[in-house]
XYZ file of C-alpha atoms in Angstrom:
610
model
C -13.344 -24.288 -9.821
C -14.180 -27.889 -9.439
C -16.427 -29.600 -7.143
C -15.620 -30.141 -3.554
C -17.697 -31.687 -0.564
C -19.560 -28.831 1.228
C -20.737 -29.241 4.706
C -24.303 -30.204 4.936
C -26.906 -27.359 4.751
C -28.202 -26.081 8.111
C -31.341 -27.548 9.613
C -33.137 -24.407 8.049
C -32.960 -26.109 4.636
C -33.361 -29.712 3.066
C -30.672 -31.950 4.042
C -27.989 -32.643 1.409
C -27.026 -36.184 0.766
C -23.788 -37.192 2.308
C -21.298 -38.039 -0.493
C -19.547 -41.262 -0.277
C -16.299 -39.820 -1.212
C -14.841 -36.546 -2.393
C -15.414 -35.772 -6.160
C -13.752 -33.276 -8.362
C -14.790 -31.838 -11.416
C -13.502 -34.387 -13.963
C -12.149 -33.794 -17.587
C -15.345 -34.151 -19.585
C -15.766 -36.647 -22.220
C -15.904 -35.849 -25.913
C -19.457 -35.484 -25.980
C -19.657 -32.845 -23.215
C -16.379 -30.978 -24.076
C -16.327 -30.936 -27.871
C -19.846 -29.864 -28.877
C -19.611 -26.808 -31.100
C -23.073 -25.459 -31.497
C -24.094 -24.276 -34.833
C -25.765 -21.006 -35.266
C -29.527 -20.663 -35.540
C -30.107 -19.508 -38.958
C -32.816 -17.074 -40.337
C -34.619 -17.021 -37.129
C -37.831 -14.709 -37.323
C -37.442 -11.885 -34.845
C -33.710 -11.497 -34.889
C -32.829 -8.113 -33.579
C -31.946 -5.357 -35.862
C -31.621 -1.547 -35.978
C -31.451 0.832 -38.629
C -27.883 1.650 -39.588
C -26.653 5.010 -39.251
C -23.824 6.950 -40.354
C -23.905 10.313 -38.313
C -21.933 13.225 -39.680
C -19.233 14.946 -37.665
C -17.221 17.975 -38.202
C -14.870 15.928 -40.017
C -17.303 14.673 -42.426
C -19.364 11.138 -42.543
C -17.755 8.222 -40.613
C -16.274 5.515 -42.786
C -17.933 2.921 -40.723
C -21.648 3.072 -39.833
C -23.236 2.638 -36.514
C -26.275 0.459 -35.528
C -27.423 -2.392 -37.745
C -28.596 -5.919 -37.433
C -27.596 -7.975 -34.218
C -27.118 -11.146 -36.093
C -28.588 -14.560 -35.958
C -27.567 -15.611 -32.269
C -29.394 -12.602 -30.866
C -32.856 -14.011 -30.739
C -35.640 -11.608 -29.785
C -39.258 -12.703 -28.610
C -42.595 -10.510 -27.828
C -45.505 -11.778 -26.302
C -47.014 -12.744 -29.744
C -44.028 -14.698 -31.076
C -45.255 -18.288 -31.732
C -43.374 -21.340 -30.471
C -41.330 -19.368 -27.931
C -40.732 -22.452 -25.724
C -39.767 -24.648 -28.671
C -37.097 -22.009 -29.529
C -35.794 -21.741 -25.930
C -35.726 -25.673 -25.939
C -33.640 -25.875 -29.248
C -30.949 -23.526 -27.899
C -30.669 -25.410 -24.739
C -30.229 -28.666 -26.414
C -27.457 -26.997 -28.299
C -25.753 -25.604 -25.168
C -26.709 -27.722 -22.264
C -23.408 -29.666 -22.105
C -21.314 -27.546 -24.600
C -19.036 -26.454 -22.161
C -16.181 -25.685 -24.507
C -18.206 -25.338 -27.658
C -18.410 -22.429 -30.042
C -22.045 -21.622 -29.777
C -23.071 -18.291 -28.234
C -26.545 -17.023 -27.727
C -28.542 -13.947 -26.484
C -32.171 -14.436 -25.742
C -33.933 -10.977 -25.419
C -37.583 -10.397 -24.526
C -39.317 -7.285 -25.355
C -41.454 -5.707 -22.676
C -44.643 -7.388 -21.909
C -46.085 -10.536 -20.192
C -45.145 -14.204 -21.166
C -46.968 -17.065 -19.757
C -46.033 -20.762 -19.266
C -42.296 -20.401 -20.215
C -39.305 -22.419 -18.841
C -36.144 -20.971 -20.082
C -33.507 -23.524 -19.230
C -30.009 -22.070 -19.706
C -26.997 -23.876 -20.926
C -23.328 -22.803 -21.546
C -22.814 -19.350 -23.149
C -26.402 -18.278 -23.091
C -27.788 -14.952 -21.855
C -31.397 -14.128 -21.273
C -32.606 -10.502 -20.642
C -35.510 -8.328 -20.914
C -35.446 -5.329 -23.054
C -37.287 -2.822 -20.562
C -35.943 -0.005 -18.760
C -37.096 -1.872 -15.512
C -37.097 -5.757 -14.875
C -40.694 -5.265 -13.980
C -41.432 -3.915 -17.770
C -40.792 -7.691 -18.746
C -42.602 -10.455 -16.707
C -42.384 -14.156 -17.252
C -44.973 -16.156 -15.584
C -42.734 -19.216 -15.375
C -39.002 -20.026 -14.812
C -35.457 -19.191 -15.833
C -33.823 -22.435 -14.843
C -30.222 -23.708 -14.367
C -29.887 -27.292 -13.136
C -27.283 -29.964 -13.432
C -28.723 -32.785 -14.944
C -26.117 -32.874 -17.748
C -23.363 -33.404 -15.126
C -25.025 -35.914 -12.823
C -26.519 -33.502 -10.439
C -23.192 -31.620 -9.895
C -23.653 -28.040 -10.490
C -19.975 -26.961 -10.028
C -19.302 -26.594 -13.768
C -22.329 -24.717 -14.484
C -20.380 -21.657 -15.906
C -20.760 -18.899 -18.525
C -24.520 -17.976 -18.487
C -26.750 -15.001 -17.285
C -29.926 -13.670 -16.557
C -30.859 -9.950 -16.397
C -33.534 -7.403 -16.292
C -36.622 -9.697 -16.029
C -39.406 -10.267 -13.578
C -40.139 -13.942 -12.855
C -43.308 -15.462 -11.402
C -42.095 -18.960 -10.635
C -44.650 -21.635 -11.525
C -43.838 -23.470 -8.211
C -43.043 -20.327 -6.085
C -39.392 -20.849 -6.398
C -36.885 -20.283 -9.264
C -33.933 -22.760 -9.574
C -30.457 -20.959 -10.263
C -27.940 -23.683 -9.573
C -24.720 -22.004 -11.008
C -21.152 -21.923 -10.446
C -18.541 -19.187 -11.590
C -19.138 -16.533 -14.330
C -22.892 -16.866 -14.131
C -24.305 -13.458 -12.947
C -28.086 -12.853 -11.927
C -28.297 -9.135 -12.332
C -31.220 -6.739 -12.179
C -33.803 -9.346 -11.699
C -37.092 -9.444 -9.770
C -38.133 -12.877 -8.449
C -41.810 -12.747 -7.254
C -41.025 -15.747 -5.042
C -38.068 -17.473 -3.673
C -34.666 -18.468 -5.367
C -33.101 -21.808 -4.974
C -29.268 -21.923 -5.862
C -28.704 -25.627 -5.390
C -29.274 -28.305 -8.003
C -32.129 -30.899 -7.899
C -31.266 -33.261 -5.183
C -28.900 -30.593 -3.495
C -25.776 -31.947 -4.899
C -22.439 -30.009 -5.088
C -22.547 -26.308 -5.945
C -19.968 -23.591 -6.052
C -21.017 -20.012 -7.230
C -22.037 -17.401 -7.567
C -23.113 -13.631 -7.758
C -26.451 -11.650 -7.548
C -26.588 -7.831 -8.084
C -29.331 -5.095 -8.315
C -31.858 -7.829 -7.590
C -34.960 -8.020 -5.724
C -36.129 -11.564 -4.440
C -39.364 -11.296 -2.686
C -39.069 -14.816 -1.025
C -36.164 -16.440 0.573
C -32.898 -17.273 -0.979
C -31.971 -20.967 -0.445
C -28.266 -21.598 -1.236
C -28.168 -25.055 0.444
C -25.031 -26.593 -0.853
C -23.619 -23.539 -2.421
C -20.092 -23.200 -0.948
C -19.804 -19.454 -1.297
C -21.847 -16.515 -2.734
C -21.585 -12.735 -3.165
C -24.841 -10.503 -3.282
C -24.528 -6.777 -3.787
C -27.074 -3.990 -3.737
C -30.160 -6.123 -3.657
C -33.366 -6.854 -1.455
C -34.011 -10.372 -0.294
C -36.954 -11.720 1.733
C -34.598 -14.030 3.827
C -31.491 -16.301 3.438
C -31.722 -19.921 4.667
C -28.266 -21.026 5.494
C -24.549 -20.765 4.713
C -21.734 -23.322 3.929
C -18.372 -21.479 3.973
C -18.344 -18.126 2.851
C -21.556 -15.874 2.288
C -20.895 -12.110 1.635
C -23.514 -9.266 1.338
C -22.987 -5.503 0.726
C -25.930 -3.269 0.392
C -28.417 -5.969 0.746
C -31.692 -5.212 2.358
C -32.889 -8.299 4.333
C -29.356 -9.773 4.489
C -28.439 -11.818 7.706
C -26.597 -9.908 10.184
C -22.760 -10.098 10.391
C -21.797 -13.405 12.176
C -18.701 -14.901 10.704
C -17.554 -17.450 11.163
C -20.565 -19.219 12.665
C -22.650 -19.022 10.503
C -20.218 -17.728 7.926
C -22.008 -14.437 7.087
C -19.986 -11.297 6.223
C -22.568 -8.382 6.015
C -21.718 -4.728 5.037
C -24.623 -2.312 5.323
C -23.554 -0.592 2.065
C -21.435 -1.018 -1.055
C -18.816 1.913 -0.983
C -19.118 2.562 -4.686
C -21.088 0.811 -7.454
C -22.414 1.601 -11.052
C -24.537 -1.087 -12.524
C -23.627 -2.777 -15.642
C -24.755 -1.274 -19.102
C -27.631 -3.120 -20.619
C -29.550 -3.029 -24.051
C -33.198 -1.897 -23.926
C -36.007 -0.940 -26.335
C -37.205 2.671 -26.512
C -40.399 2.153 -28.526
C -38.721 0.415 -31.551
C -35.265 1.682 -31.142
C -32.568 -0.040 -29.394
C -30.508 1.768 -26.839
C -27.810 1.210 -24.274
C -28.569 2.396 -20.811
C -25.711 3.523 -18.624
C -26.481 3.464 -14.962
C -24.991 6.259 -12.928
C -22.440 5.811 -10.171
C -23.884 5.332 -6.573
C -22.035 5.765 -3.435
C -22.842 4.143 -0.005
C -25.312 1.954 -2.104
C -28.092 -0.076 -0.746
C -30.789 -1.863 -2.428
C -31.605 -1.998 -6.133
C -31.085 0.839 -8.552
C -34.477 0.494 -10.235
C -36.883 0.487 -7.339
C -38.335 3.970 -7.821
C -39.326 3.917 -11.445
C -37.056 4.913 -14.298
C -33.434 4.209 -13.254
C -30.977 6.988 -13.078
C -28.332 7.245 -15.755
C -27.949 8.059 -19.403
C -28.481 6.255 -22.616
C -27.003 6.203 -26.064
C -28.588 5.077 -29.319
C -27.473 1.993 -31.142
C -26.219 4.259 -33.957
C -23.336 5.288 -31.668
C -22.103 1.642 -31.636
C -20.326 -0.416 -34.221
C -22.270 -3.762 -34.021
C -19.424 -6.261 -34.505
C -20.010 -9.637 -35.967
C -17.647 -12.538 -35.498
C -15.068 -12.537 -38.340
C -14.653 -8.855 -38.129
C -10.776 -7.822 -37.995
C -9.199 -6.213 -35.120
C -8.059 -3.504 -37.394
C -11.761 -2.800 -38.282
C -12.747 -2.670 -34.557
C -9.990 -0.123 -33.771
C -11.190 1.843 -36.872
C -14.564 1.965 -35.223
C -13.233 2.991 -31.868
C -10.994 5.646 -33.372
C -14.020 7.079 -35.070
C -15.722 7.652 -31.762
C -17.929 4.794 -31.889
C -18.615 2.260 -28.988
C -18.537 -1.509 -29.554
C -21.429 -3.838 -29.235
C -20.110 -7.487 -29.616
C -22.711 -9.724 -30.849
C -22.474 -13.392 -29.882
C -19.592 -15.428 -31.343
C -15.909 -15.896 -31.288
C -13.431 -13.104 -32.336
C -9.721 -13.759 -33.138
C -7.681 -10.698 -32.858
C -4.172 -10.296 -34.448
C -3.656 -7.012 -32.437
C -4.898 -5.366 -29.311
C -8.147 -3.493 -29.260
C -7.193 -0.131 -28.127
C -9.853 2.112 -26.091
C -8.333 5.692 -25.939
C -11.487 7.728 -25.777
C -13.115 8.506 -22.287
C -16.573 7.198 -21.682
C -16.150 4.365 -24.263
C -18.557 1.453 -23.904
C -17.413 -2.084 -25.032
C -20.487 -4.376 -24.288
C -20.820 -7.997 -25.123
C -23.806 -10.044 -25.670
C -24.222 -13.802 -25.275
C -20.534 -14.351 -23.989
C -19.040 -12.898 -27.095
C -15.394 -14.280 -26.749
C -12.139 -12.532 -27.682
C -9.066 -14.678 -28.620
C -5.659 -13.075 -28.978
C -3.743 -14.592 -31.735
C 0.210 -14.701 -31.857
C 0.754 -13.492 -28.152
C -0.964 -10.044 -28.459
C -2.821 -8.343 -25.491
C -6.678 -8.538 -26.340
C -7.814 -5.246 -25.052
C -5.982 -2.089 -23.685
C -7.575 0.933 -22.030
C -5.843 4.414 -22.003
C -5.702 6.519 -18.856
C -9.082 8.139 -19.355
C -12.315 8.617 -17.552
C -15.381 6.468 -17.511
C -14.727 3.486 -19.786
C -17.201 0.804 -19.431
C -16.064 -2.837 -20.320
C -19.010 -5.490 -19.670
C -20.405 -8.950 -20.619
C -17.666 -10.787 -22.732
C -14.976 -13.567 -22.301
C -11.278 -13.478 -22.838
C -9.913 -16.781 -24.008
C -6.103 -17.089 -24.043
C -4.616 -18.165 -27.353
C -1.842 -20.791 -27.722
C 1.022 -18.228 -28.022
C 1.823 -16.717 -24.742
C 0.294 -13.327 -24.297
C 2.127 -11.186 -21.695
C -1.314 -9.799 -20.598
C -4.850 -10.245 -21.848
C -6.642 -7.240 -20.484
C -4.722 -3.994 -19.536
C -6.871 -1.283 -17.897
C -4.615 1.609 -17.996
C -0.919 1.997 -19.288
C 1.914 1.267 -16.793
C 2.363 4.274 -14.539
C -1.253 5.708 -14.981
C -1.807 8.253 -12.375
C -4.884 10.486 -13.420
C -7.594 10.792 -10.853
C -10.729 9.170 -12.058
C -12.755 9.158 -8.783
C -15.678 11.202 -10.143
C -16.022 8.843 -13.376
C -14.132 5.563 -12.945
C -13.730 2.798 -15.411
C -15.886 -0.294 -14.767
C -15.065 -3.901 -15.668
C -18.235 -5.971 -15.314
C -18.935 -9.595 -16.142
C -15.581 -9.636 -18.000
C -14.213 -13.046 -17.606
C -10.934 -14.792 -18.376
C -10.335 -18.285 -19.414
C -6.685 -19.838 -19.945
C -6.826 -23.273 -21.413
C -9.962 -25.735 -21.221
C -11.116 -25.001 -24.837
C -7.472 -25.766 -26.112
C -4.015 -24.706 -25.240
C -3.606 -21.127 -23.932
C -0.973 -19.220 -22.312
C -0.722 -15.780 -20.635
C 1.875 -14.436 -18.062
C -0.865 -12.243 -16.413
C -4.565 -12.336 -17.172
C -5.716 -8.825 -15.983
C -3.773 -5.854 -15.118
C -5.481 -2.865 -13.568
C -3.252 0.339 -13.771
C -5.700 3.008 -13.718
C -6.753 4.722 -10.461
C -10.322 4.305 -9.023
C -11.304 1.391 -11.435
C -14.285 -0.693 -10.128
C -13.812 -4.431 -11.112
C -17.517 -5.696 -10.422
C -17.688 -9.389 -10.734
C -15.033 -11.446 -12.626
C -13.902 -14.909 -12.869
C -10.278 -15.353 -14.017
C -9.648 -19.114 -14.545
C -6.730 -21.043 -15.427
C -8.386 -24.276 -16.398
C -8.175 -27.451 -14.182
C -10.096 -29.540 -16.761
C -10.970 -29.780 -20.565
C -8.202 -29.832 -23.140
C -4.902 -27.893 -23.293
C -4.566 -28.368 -19.441
C -1.410 -29.008 -17.472
C 1.213 -27.294 -15.232
C 3.210 -25.922 -18.329
C 0.592 -26.619 -21.060
C -1.817 -23.791 -20.003
C 0.941 -21.871 -18.015
C -0.261 -18.580 -16.395
C 1.691 -17.203 -13.542
C -0.551 -14.299 -12.375
C -4.422 -13.826 -12.479
C -5.118 -10.286 -11.574
C -2.438 -7.827 -10.759
C -3.670 -4.316 -9.234
C -0.943 -1.622 -9.737
C -3.473 1.283 -9.778
C -4.417 3.179 -6.402
C -8.045 3.328 -4.883
C -9.285 0.274 -7.024
C -12.325 -1.323 -5.692
C -13.273 -5.036 -6.554
C -16.690 -6.416 -5.775
C -16.994 -10.127 -6.480
C -13.416 -11.529 -7.164
C -13.092 -15.073 -8.241
C -9.628 -16.148 -9.426
C -8.407 -19.649 -9.530
C -5.456 -22.055 -10.229
C -2.639 -19.791 -11.347
C 0.923 -20.987 -11.180
C 2.168 -18.330 -8.935
C 0.106 -15.474 -7.370
C -3.723 -15.606 -8.147
C -3.916 -11.876 -7.046
C -1.037 -9.550 -6.637
C -1.942 -6.067 -5.208
C 0.547 -3.315 -5.468
C -1.700 -0.096 -5.247
C -2.647 1.938 -2.417
C -5.877 2.032 -0.693
C -7.327 -0.927 -2.646
C -10.708 -2.665 -1.423
C -11.981 -6.175 -2.072
C -15.466 -7.374 -1.016
C -15.494 -11.037 -1.534
C -12.865 -13.252 -3.023
C -12.995 -16.875 -3.965
C -10.015 -18.945 -4.935
C -8.578 -22.215 -5.564
C -4.935 -22.928 -5.811
C -3.663 -24.730 -8.923
C -4.623 -28.603 -8.549
C -1.758 -29.647 -10.829
C 1.470 -28.555 -9.087
C 3.841 -31.535 -9.607
C 5.743 -31.312 -6.415
C 6.613 -28.889 -3.594
C 9.595 -27.343 -5.476
C 7.286 -26.316 -8.158
C 5.304 -23.886 -6.162
C 8.281 -22.846 -3.788
C 8.365 -19.138 -3.346
C 11.804 -18.550 -2.056
C 11.716 -19.572 1.436
C 8.020 -19.735 1.685
C 5.802 -22.900 0.913
C 3.637 -21.757 -2.115
C 2.481 -18.442 -3.567
C -0.590 -16.837 -1.557
C -3.811 -16.746 -3.232
C -4.027 -13.001 -2.460
C -0.767 -11.016 -1.934
C -0.622 -7.293 -0.914
C 2.801 -5.915 -1.677
C 5.156 -5.041 1.143
C 5.117 -1.554 0.021
C 1.319 -0.962 0.566
C 0.216 1.082 3.631
C -3.417 1.092 3.261
C -5.714 -1.844 1.849
C -8.917 -3.487 3.285
C -10.691 -6.569 2.225
C -13.866 -8.563 3.443
C -14.990 -12.150 3.042
C -11.970 -14.075 1.473
C -11.617 -17.692 0.965
C -8.765 -19.886 -0.575
C -9.026 -23.801 -1.135
C -6.232 -26.206 -1.929
C -6.807 -29.433 -3.800
C -3.387 -30.755 -4.823
C -4.583 -33.799 -6.597
C -1.335 -34.601 -8.347
C 0.748 -34.435 -5.317
C -1.350 -34.355 -2.146
C 1.652 -34.092 0.007
C 2.251 -30.437 -0.955
C 1.986 -27.889 1.736
C 1.015 -24.279 1.188
C 2.001 -21.984 4.012
C -0.743 -19.634 3.776
C -3.568 -18.565 1.658
C -3.010 -14.745 2.166
C -0.080 -12.625 2.477
C 0.114 -8.850 3.353
C 2.194 -6.314 5.310
C 1.496 -6.415 9.149
C 0.560 -2.870 9.783
C -2.458 -1.073 11.086
C -3.780 0.301 7.725
C -3.835 -3.027 6.011
C -6.889 -4.782 7.268
C -8.550 -8.074 6.501
C -12.101 -9.316 7.684
C -13.451 -12.740 7.763
C -10.834 -15.128 6.066
C -10.895 -18.783 5.590
C -8.725 -21.499 4.122
C -9.781 -25.089 3.375
C -8.023 -28.243 2.409
C -10.337 -30.241 0.116
C -10.224 -33.783 1.238
C -6.847 -33.557 2.651
C -5.196 -32.979 -0.767
C -2.552 -30.497 0.301
C -2.660 -28.526 3.665
C -2.394 -25.012 4.682
C 0.067 -24.103 7.686
C -1.677 -20.773 8.365
C -4.416 -18.611 7.092
C -2.797 -15.095 6.750
C 0.820 -14.597 7.017
C 1.865 -16.586 10.359
C -1.620 -16.253 11.735
C -4.559 -18.785 11.866
C -4.638 -22.517 12.672
C -3.473 -25.053 10.210
C -5.814 -27.285 8.321
C -5.549 -30.952 8.999
C -6.401 -34.404 7.889
C -9.074 -34.981 5.317
C -11.908 -33.086 7.333
C -12.641 -30.315 4.756
C -13.403 -28.061 7.634
C -12.152 -24.235 7.191
C -9.605 -22.617 9.303
C -10.736 -19.074 9.845
C -9.333 -15.762 11.015
C -12.103 -13.034 11.770
C -9.672 -10.137 11.700
C -6.284 -9.310 10.897
C -4.075 -7.620 12.211
């Protein structure tokens, strides 16, 4: 994603300044792109748990569960001295380290904290350690702004807030983020502002399982998805605002204003999270909900189960893939502490109900063209909270959820993929033919950003070649919050039956050299979202595709969306946008919808198809 010119906010909110000219996310300079943050060494309060080696019928495990969480998991309690100074130190390291190596998780024990402003930079997660957000209250702010990038928030990626209650100092908390920056399980006792100071460009974003007592003001945010939450109001919309299961959401009104509102979310299961039970660390596993609406934690203790940390192999950067696989084979789950992990073979999850949970944007890099992670055709696997970064040797795939031909029914206990992000290029040359393949039936993908980099290092039409973003082969797959950008061919290719998507955000690859480079047989360009001709049932709500062919602005994209024209394949609330006239769309979906034109950056919309 890169910056684009939003339409001005509605009169309900402050007026955004009218930009003099369209600006894109530029390749950052050395200072912003190359900072490699060093670990905070020997910080008092670093999390740990007693290691354990539980016995089994086969004898003691060779690898212990539990253990220290490492120096980049920093734990605070209300009596910790100099909390603000420590927060500021991490922020200084991470504020502009877009492609740096620093990774941090800031964890707050239950209690009340006063006078804090936790500013979050890249690869920084902040979370409470209670069972409910209200167990951990910060009288202060958790802030994301864009001062590092001249007031442009469109590159505020890879950071998160989770499981906290906030009482903002001035009544409203600022969360001006772009992609891969989830706001989960939060209680804001006030309002939430999703725009940067000055109301500059912004392109996000995702909220789930959160309660915002006051109004949410997206202002310049081009698009946003909110799931299973409660809001006190929603101020305005630019292009594509989607809600499912949100109490207080605006009524359905796409395209004017562009609100897509579903009363409930068909199926959801919240992300696993670390919490403290007394002095013991455990991981809570929320239960599956159907026809979900509102937060999962509103009536006291959330519903679900939990696991002690002794049932996790606590991984540190530098551990081998062989050791991680040994832990999985022993029946341990994986807790990936913050850092970068190089893999010379795929991590293989073969046991039902395995949890692979990352902290602080733990990053997996496959070496020598291997696949980073593969899941068997089993029930209930939970993958959450980590980044997959393609290596310089082409990988055929980066994440495979289920083997080819997987066919088992997992409807009672699906696999969930949550806040698992993919990057190809940007931090260096990377290649992968397909980023994420979903073969298992009933899989739920809840918030992903799959990104072929448009800026940084190792970027170019062939340099970070990646043909397909997400390929869905399994039947009955649900994706809530799908962000996929810049792939050389199809960004999303959906081959399974009865698939559903709620919210999709896309930009076509900026760097196509000419029309021939994107030609798809007789069709001009590959659709951003393609449903296979063999599919008889599919449904999707709130989908947007943008083009910005900045290398060759004369390129024409026939349509943003392609699908068989039959009654069982249904789309609701679609738009395509030409950003400043750099390329054009001829249609929205198939041969339906008006073309974009000129340099107006005004969406062309289709309310329903067919």
